[in-house]
């Protein structure tokens, strides 16, 4: 079991974590600590609990904004995938129509070639 010692608002806390997670936990504590320091600068020393609560609310607000962004990006991705599927289907339809028109044109050319060959054979 790993341990990390962090300091928030001049108070030291010993935290346990899974082995190998120490650096990540330290980074998270430093992030919260930066917000606690900002709250202290803005509101003065209003108590550890209140500063940590306010900092936690700010971080939670950031999280919720990011979650909304992720949901928005997921919706945009779903729309883009749907549009691509529709575009692919349209392209296949156009391709099918084009092949049909080419086939018709080839058939007409073959008919014209056959008629021209018959006329050449007739001596016209």
Coordinates of C-alpha atoms in Angstrom, one line a residue:
X1 CA 0.0 0.0 0.0
X2 CA 1.4 3.4 -1.0
X3 CA 1.3 6.5 1.1
X4 CA 1.4 10.2 0.2
X5 CA 1.7 13.2 2.4
X6 CA 0.0 16.4 1.1
X7 CA -0.4 19.8 2.5
X8 CA -3.6 21.9 2.1
X9 CA -4.0 25.3 3.7
X10 CA -0.9 24.7 5.8
X11 CA -2.3 21.4 7.2
X12 CA -0.6 18.1 6.5
X13 CA -2.6 15.0 5.6
X14 CA -1.3 11.5 5.2
X15 CA -3.2 9.5 2.5
X16 CA -3.0 5.9 1.5
X17 CA -3.3 4.7 -2.0
X18 CA -2.6 1.7 -4.2
X19 CA 1.0 1.0 -5.0
X20 CA 2.1 3.1 -8.0
X21 CA -0.6 5.7 -7.6
X22 CA 1.4 8.0 -5.4
X23 CA 2.4 10.5 -8.2
X24 CA -1.1 10.7 -9.5
X25 CA -2.6 11.3 -6.0
X26 CA 0.1 14.0 -5.3
X27 CA -0.8 15.7 -8.6
X28 CA -4.5 15.7 -7.7
X29 CA -3.8 17.1 -4.2
X30 CA -1.6 19.8 -5.8
X31 CA -4.5 20.7 -8.1
X32 CA -6.9 21.0 -5.2
X33 CA -4.3 22.9 -3.2
X34 CA -4.0 25.5 -6.0
X35 CA -7.7 26.1 -5.8
X36 CA -7.6 26.2 -2.0
X37 CA -4.8 28.8 -2.2
X38 CA -6.9 30.8 -4.7
X39 CA -9.9 30.7 -2.4
X40 CA -7.8 31.8 0.6
X41 CA -6.5 34.8 -1.5
X42 CA -10.0 35.7 -2.6
X43 CA -11.9 35.2 0.7
X44 CA -9.2 35.2 3.4
X45 CA -8.7 32.5 6.0
X46 CA -12.3 31.3 6.4
X47 CA -11.4 27.9 7.8
X48 CA -9.9 24.7 6.3
X49 CA -13.3 23.0 5.9
X50 CA -14.9 25.9 4.1
X51 CA -11.8 26.6 1.8
X52 CA -11.6 22.9 0.9
X53 CA -15.3 22.8 0.3
X54 CA -15.2 25.9 -2.0
X55 CA -12.2 24.5 -3.9
X56 CA -14.0 21.1 -4.3
X57 CA -17.1 22.9 -5.7
X58 CA -14.9 24.8 -8.2
X59 CA -13.3 21.5 -9.3
X60 CA -16.7 19.8 -9.5
X61 CA -18.0 22.6 -11.6
X62 CA -15.0 22.1 -14.0
X63 CA -15.8 18.4 -14.1
X64 CA -19.5 19.0 -14.9
X65 CA -18.5 21.5 -17.7
X66 CA -16.1 18.9 -19.1
X67 CA -18.8 16.2 -18.9
X68 CA -21.2 18.4 -20.8
X69 CA -18.5 19.0 -23.4
X70 CA -17.9 15.3 -23.8
X71 CA -21.6 14.6 -24.2
X72 CA -21.8 17.4 -26.8
X73 CA -18.8 15.9 -28.6
X74 CA -20.4 12.5 -28.5
X75 CA -23.6 13.9 -30.1
X76 CA -21.6 15.7 -32.8
X77 CA -19.7 12.4 -33.5
X78 CA -23.0 10.5 -33.7
X79 CA -24.3 13.2 -36.1
X80 CA -21.1 13.0 -38.2
X81 CA -21.3 9.2 -38.4
X82 CA -24.9 9.4 -39.4
X83 CA -24.1 12.0 -42.1
X84 CA -21.2 9.8 -43.4
X85 CA -23.5 6.8 -43.6
X86 CA -26.1 8.8 -45.5
X87 CA -23.3 10.2 -47.8
X88 CA -22.0 6.7 -48.4
X89 CA -25.4 5.4 -49.2
X90 CA -26.0 8.3 -51.6
X91 CA -22.6 7.7 -53.3
X92 CA -23.5 4.0 -53.8
X93 CA -26.9 5.0 -55.3
X94 CA -25.2 7.5 -57.7
X95 CA -22.6 4.8 -58.5
X96 CA -25.3 2.3 -59.3
X97 CA -27.2 4.8 -61.5
X98 CA -23.9 5.7 -63.2
X99 CA -23.1 2.0 -64.0
X100 CA -26.7 1.6 -65.4
X101 CA -26.3 4.7 -67.6
X102 CA -22.8 3.4 -68.8
X103 CA -24.4 0.0 -69.5
X104 CA -27.2 1.7 -71.5
X105 CA -24.7 3.8 -73.4
X106 CA -22.5 0.7 -74.1
X107 CA -25.6 -1.1 -75.4
X108 CA -26.5 1.8 -77.7
X109 CA -22.9 1.9 -79.0
X110 CA -22.9 -1.8 -79.7
X111 CA -26.2 -1.5 -81.5
X112 CA -24.9 1.5 -83.5
X113 CA -21.7 -0.4 -84.3
X114 CA -23.6 -3.5 -85.4
X115 CA -25.8 -1.3 -87.7
X116 CA -22.7 0.4 -89.1
X117 CA -21.1 -3.0 -89.7
X118 CA -24.2 -4.2 -91.5
X119 CA -24.3 -1.1 -93.7
X120 CA -20.6 -1.5 -94.5
X121 CA -21.3 -5.1 -95.5
X122 CA -24.2 -4.0 -97.7
X123 CA -22.0 -1.6 -99.5
X124 CA -23.8 1.5 -98.5

